[in-house]
Amino acid sequence: MPFQRIVVLTGAGISAESGVDTFRDKNGIWSKVDYRDVATPEGFARNPGRVHDFYNERRRRMLGIKPNAAHEALARLEPAFKGSFLLVTQNIDDLHESAGSKKLVHMHGELNSALCEACGMRRPWSGEMSIDSQCPWCKAKGRMRVDVVWFGEMPYHMGEIEKALDACDLFVSIGTSGNVYPAAGFVEQARAAGAHTVELNLERSEGYSNFDEAVYGPATKIVPAFIERLLGS
Ligand code: NAD
Ligand code: APR
């Protein structure tokens, strides 16, 4: 294989065929809910119960949902690839972990994690959350929130991500519309580092013209095919 250092970015589109709603497709989440009410710190301050309900509903929808062939192909690539590998996901679901991916960072946080605004403690949290939820550490009540990065907040793991982008020789973007920064700018950063850039998506993203190569189609078809080709090359 001609590449030594791979960075893969995934978005909601990789989980779509597992049954997880995307954000900006025809019936996407943001066509039904105003993101300012449920995915901003201002929305949480205005009506925390509304935000808890929104994420409780997303937890319920995740029950029984399994990773698909695209998640599984990425999980196969990781151990088979002898160079450096980093999977960066914008997704807050745990389907990459369930498929077996290990070298993974969630830049927008995780649905199954909670943050206490009183003591700053982060911890796994799989149950429902409400304005009465109590922090298991500092015992503060009504200060718990889902550990997800909202619009206007800084994403997680940016130091590790920037370092990997500046050194990569292959950047693959899967299932993202390229609407939200800084993730939408990763392809340009990888190009500046001299990387070969590939877009695997259902349709052209906002940043499609920044990619050297593109394959369009459902992730469960095009991602396994791309990875088999990569491993065979
Ligand atoms: P941004 O500029 O990164 O993204 C704003 C996006 O909001 C726009 O690109 C557009 O796609 C979307 N948007 C605008 N109006 C909308 C509408 N009416 N309905 C649906 N979508 C709409 O936003 P930002 O405030 O600069 O984000 C800063 C950080 O927040 C980014 O680093 C990003 O990683 C993070 N973030 C997290 C989430 C999340 O839900 N976890 C959502 C967005 C951004
Ligand atoms: N296979 C491949 N791609 C798909 C599939 C599929 N089966 N279904 C949808 N897609 C593509 C769509 O064409 C679209 O380009 O996935 C992309 C999903 O885009 P968005 O819904 O905008 O999701 P994403 O890019 O992950 O959003 C970025 O915005 O609201 C925030 O935090 C949220 O992390 C999210 C961020």
Coordinates of C-alpha atoms and ligand atoms in Angstrom, one line a residue:
M1 CA 0.0 0.0 0.0
P2 CA 1.5 3.4 -1.0
F3 CA 0.3 5.2 2.2
Q4 CA 1.9 5.3 5.6
R5 CA -0.3 7.8 7.6
I6 CA -4.1 7.7 7.2
V7 CA -6.7 10.0 8.7
V8 CA -10.4 9.1 8.3
L9 CA -13.2 11.6 9.1
T10 CA -16.8 10.3 9.4
G11 CA -20.1 12.1 9.7
A12 CA -23.8 11.1 10.1
G13 CA -23.9 9.5 6.7
I14 CA -21.9 6.5 7.8
S15 CA -24.5 5.6 10.4
A16 CA -27.5 6.4 8.1
E17 CA -27.9 2.8 6.9
S18 CA -27.9 1.6 10.5
G19 CA -31.0 3.6 10.9
V20 CA -29.5 6.7 12.6
D21 CA -31.0 10.0 11.3
T22 CA -28.7 12.4 9.6
F23 CA -28.9 16.2 10.1
R24 CA -29.2 17.9 6.7
D25 CA -30.7 15.3 4.4
K26 CA -34.3 15.6 3.2
N27 CA -35.8 14.4 6.5
G28 CA -32.8 15.3 8.6
I29 CA -32.9 16.1 12.3
W30 CA -32.5 19.9 11.6
S31 CA -35.5 19.9 9.3
K32 CA -37.7 18.8 12.3
V33 CA -35.9 20.6 15.2
D34 CA -34.3 24.0 15.4
Y35 CA -30.7 23.3 16.2
R36 CA -30.6 26.5 18.3
D37 CA -33.1 25.0 20.8
V38 CA -31.2 21.7 21.3
A39 CA -27.6 22.0 20.1
T40 CA -26.4 25.3 21.6
P41 CA -25.4 26.4 25.1
E42 CA -28.0 29.2 24.8
G43 CA -30.8 26.6 24.1
F44 CA -29.7 24.6 27.1
A45 CA -29.7 27.6 29.4
R46 CA -33.1 28.7 28.1
N47 CA -34.8 25.3 28.5
P48 CA -32.6 22.4 29.8
G49 CA -35.6 20.0 30.0
R50 CA -36.2 20.4 26.2
V51 CA -32.5 19.5 25.5
H52 CA -32.6 16.5 27.9
D53 CA -35.8 15.3 26.1
F54 CA -34.1 15.7 22.7
Y55 CA -31.0 13.5 23.7
N56 CA -33.2 11.0 25.7
E57 CA -35.1 10.5 22.4
R58 CA -31.8 10.0 20.5
R59 CA -30.7 7.5 23.2
R60 CA -34.0 5.6 22.8
R61 CA -33.6 5.6 19.0
M62 CA -30.1 4.1 19.4
L63 CA -31.5 1.0 21.2
G64 CA -31.0 -2.1 19.1
I65 CA -29.2 -0.2 16.3
K66 CA -26.1 -2.0 15.0
P67 CA -23.0 -1.0 13.1
N68 CA -23.2 -1.5 9.3
A69 CA -20.7 -2.8 6.7
A70 CA -19.1 0.6 6.4
H71 CA -18.2 0.7 10.2
E72 CA -17.0 -2.9 10.0
A73 CA -14.8 -2.2 7.0
L74 CA -13.1 0.7 8.8
A75 CA -12.6 -1.6 11.9
R76 CA -10.9 -4.1 9.6
L77 CA -8.6 -1.5 8.1
E78 CA -7.2 -0.4 11.4
P79 CA -5.3 -3.7 12.4
A80 CA -4.4 -4.5 8.8
F81 CA -2.8 -1.1 8.2
K82 CA 0.9 -1.1 9.4
G83 CA 1.2 2.8 9.4
S84 CA -0.3 5.4 11.6
F85 CA -4.1 5.6 11.6
L86 CA -6.6 7.9 13.2
L87 CA -10.4 7.7 12.9
V88 CA -12.1 11.1 13.7
T89 CA -15.8 11.0 14.0
Q90 CA -18.3 13.9 14.2
N91 CA -20.9 11.3 15.3
I92 CA -22.0 11.0 18.9
D93 CA -23.2 7.4 18.4
D94 CA -21.0 4.4 19.5
L95 CA -21.3 2.4 16.3
H96 CA -17.5 2.7 15.4
E97 CA -16.7 1.2 18.9
S98 CA -19.3 -1.5 18.5
A99 CA -17.7 -2.4 15.1
G100 CA -14.3 -2.8 16.8
S101 CA -12.6 0.5 16.0
K102 CA -10.0 1.5 18.6
K103 CA -7.9 4.4 17.3
L104 CA -11.0 6.7 17.4
V105 CA -11.8 10.2 18.7
H106 CA -15.3 11.8 19.0
M107 CA -14.7 15.4 18.1
H108 CA -18.4 16.3 18.9
G109 CA -18.5 14.2 22.1
E110 CA -20.6 11.1 22.8
L111 CA -24.3 10.5 23.5
N112 CA -23.3 7.8 26.1
S113 CA -21.3 10.3 28.2
A114 CA -22.4 12.9 30.7
L115 CA -20.7 16.1 31.9
C116 CA -21.4 17.8 35.3
E117 CA -21.3 21.6 34.9
A118 CA -20.7 21.9 38.6
C119 CA -17.5 19.8 39.0
G120 CA -16.5 19.2 35.3
M121 CA -16.6 15.4 35.8
R122 CA -17.2 13.4 32.6
R123 CA -18.5 9.8 32.8
P124 CA -20.3 7.1 30.9
W125 CA -24.0 7.7 31.1
S126 CA -26.5 5.4 29.2
G127 CA -29.8 6.1 31.0
E128 CA -32.2 9.0 30.6
M129 CA -31.2 12.4 31.9
S130 CA -33.4 15.2 33.4
I131 CA -33.1 18.5 35.2
D132 CA -33.2 16.4 38.4
S133 CA -30.3 14.2 37.5
Q134 CA -27.6 14.2 40.2
C135 CA -23.9 14.2 39.7
P136 CA -22.5 10.9 41.1
W137 CA -19.3 12.7 42.1
C138 CA -20.2 16.1 43.6
K139 CA -23.8 15.3 44.2
A140 CA -25.0 18.5 42.6
K141 CA -28.5 18.3 41.2
G142 CA -29.7 19.8 37.9
R143 CA -26.2 20.4 36.6
M144 CA -25.8 17.3 34.4
R145 CA -25.7 17.6 30.6
V146 CA -25.0 15.3 27.7
D147 CA -21.3 15.4 26.9
V148 CA -21.8 16.6 23.3
V149 CA -20.1 19.6 21.7
W150 CA -22.8 22.2 20.6
F151 CA -22.7 24.9 18.1
G152 CA -20.4 27.7 19.4
E153 CA -18.4 25.3 21.6
M154 CA -14.9 24.0 20.9
P155 CA -14.7 20.4 19.6
Y156 CA -12.7 17.8 21.5
H157 CA -9.3 16.3 20.6
M158 CA -8.3 19.1 18.3
G159 CA -4.6 19.0 19.2
E160 CA -4.4 15.3 18.3
I161 CA -6.5 15.8 15.1
E162 CA -4.4 18.7 13.8
K163 CA -1.2 16.8 14.4
A164 CA -2.5 13.8 12.5
L165 CA -3.8 16.0 9.6
D166 CA -0.4 17.8 9.3
A167 CA 1.4 14.5 8.9
C168 CA -1.1 12.4 6.9
D169 CA -0.5 11.2 3.3
L170 CA -4.1 9.9 2.9
F171 CA -7.3 11.7 4.1
V172 CA -10.6 10.0 3.6
S173 CA -13.9 11.8 4.4
I174 CA -17.0 9.5 4.7
G175 CA -20.7 10.5 5.1
T176 CA -20.4 14.2 5.9
S177 CA -22.0 17.2 4.2
G178 CA -19.0 19.4 4.9
N179 CA -21.2 22.1 6.5
V180 CA -19.7 22.4 9.9
Y181 CA -16.3 23.7 10.8
P182 CA -13.6 22.9 11.8
A183 CA -14.3 19.4 10.4
A184 CA -15.3 20.9 7.0
G185 CA -11.8 22.4 6.8
F186 CA -9.8 19.2 7.5
V187 CA -9.5 18.3 3.8
E188 CA -7.7 21.5 3.0
Q189 CA -5.4 21.0 6.0
A190 CA -4.6 17.5 4.7
R191 CA -4.0 18.8 1.2
A192 CA -1.6 21.4 2.5
A193 CA 0.3 18.5 4.1
G194 CA 0.5 16.8 0.7
A195 CA -2.0 14.1 1.4
H196 CA -4.1 12.3 -1.2
T197 CA -7.7 13.2 -0.4
V198 CA -10.8 11.0 -1.0
E199 CA -14.5 11.7 -0.5
L200 CA -16.9 8.8 0.0
N201 CA -20.4 10.1 0.3
L202 CA -24.0 9.6 -1.1
E203 CA -23.6 12.9 -3.0
R204 CA -21.2 15.8 -3.5
S205 CA -20.5 17.6 -0.2
E206 CA -20.0 21.3 0.2
G207 CA -16.2 20.8 -0.1
Y208 CA -16.3 18.3 -2.9
S209 CA -13.9 20.3 -5.1
N210 CA -11.2 20.0 -2.5
F211 CA -10.9 16.2 -3.0
D212 CA -8.5 14.5 -5.4
E213 CA -10.8 11.5 -5.7
A214 CA -14.5 10.8 -5.0
V215 CA -16.8 7.8 -5.0
Y216 CA -20.5 8.5 -4.5
G217 CA -23.0 5.9 -3.3
P218 CA -24.3 4.3 -0.1
A219 CA -21.5 3.9 2.5
T220 CA -22.3 0.2 3.0
K221 CA -21.3 -0.4 -0.6
I222 CA -18.6 2.1 -1.4
V223 CA -16.6 2.0 1.9
P224 CA -15.9 -1.8 2.0
A225 CA -15.0 -1.6 -1.8
F226 CA -12.6 1.3 -1.2
I227 CA -11.0 -0.4 1.8
E228 CA -10.6 -3.7 0.0
R229 CA -8.9 -1.8 -2.9
L230 CA -6.7 0.1 -0.4
L231 CA -5.6 -3.1 1.4
G232 CA -5.0 -4.9 -1.9
S233 CA -2.9 -2.1 -3.3
Ligands
NAD1 P1 -20.6 26.0 12.5 O1 -20.3 27.3 11.7 O2 -19.5 25.1 12.7 O3 -21.8 25.3 11.9 C1 -22.9 26.0 11.8 C2 -23.7 25.2 10.9 O4 -25.0 25.2 11.5 C3 -23.9 25.7 9.5 O5 -22.8 25.2 8.7 C4 -25.2 25.1 9.1 O6 -25.0 23.8 8.5 C5 -25.8 24.8 10.4 N1 -27.0 25.6 10.5 C6 -27.1 26.9 10.5 N2 -28.4 27.3 10.5 C7 -29.1 26.1 10.6 C8 -30.4 25.7 10.7 N3 -31.4 26.7 10.7 N4 -30.8 24.5 10.8 C9 -29.8 23.5 10.8 N5 -28.5 23.8 10.7 C10 -28.2 25.0 10.6 O7 -21.2 26.4 13.9 P2 -20.4 26.9 15.0 O8 -21.3 27.6 16.0 O9 -19.2 27.7 14.5 O10 -19.8 25.6 15.6 C11 -18.7 25.7 16.4 C12 -18.4 24.3 16.9 O11 -19.5 23.6 17.4 C13 -17.8 23.6 15.7 O12 -16.5 23.4 16.1 C14 -18.6 22.3 15.7 O13 -17.6 21.2 15.8 C15 -19.4 22.3 16.9 N6 -20.7 21.8 16.6 C16 -21.2 20.7 17.3 C17 -22.5 20.3 17.0 C18 -23.2 19.2 17.7 O14 -24.4 19.0 17.6 N7 -22.4 18.3 18.3 C19 -23.3 21.0 16.0 C20 -22.6 21.9 15.3 C21 -21.4 22.4 15.6
APR2 N1 -24.0 6.7 2.6 C1 -23.1 7.7 2.5 N2 -23.4 9.0 2.7 C2 -24.6 9.3 3.2 C3 -25.6 8.3 3.3 C4 -25.3 6.9 3.0 N3 -26.1 5.9 3.2 N4 -26.8 8.9 3.8 C5 -26.5 10.2 3.8 N5 -25.2 10.5 3.5 C6 -24.5 11.7 3.4 C7 -25.4 12.9 3.0 O1 -25.4 13.0 1.6 C8 -24.7 14.1 3.6 O2 -23.8 14.6 2.8 O3 -24.1 12.0 4.7 C9 -24.0 13.4 4.9 C10 -24.7 13.8 6.2 O4 -24.5 15.2 6.4 P1 -25.2 15.9 7.7 O5 -26.5 15.4 7.9 O6 -24.9 17.3 7.5 O7 -24.3 15.2 8.9 P2 -22.8 15.7 9.3 O8 -22.0 16.1 8.1 O9 -22.3 14.6 10.1 O10 -23.1 17.0 10.2 C11 -21.9 17.6 10.8 O11 -23.4 19.0 12.1 O12 -25.3 19.3 13.3 C12 -23.9 19.0 13.4 O13 -22.9 17.9 15.2 C13 -23.7 17.7 14.1 O14 -21.8 16.3 13.7 C14 -22.9 17.0 13.1 C15 -22.3 18.0 12.2

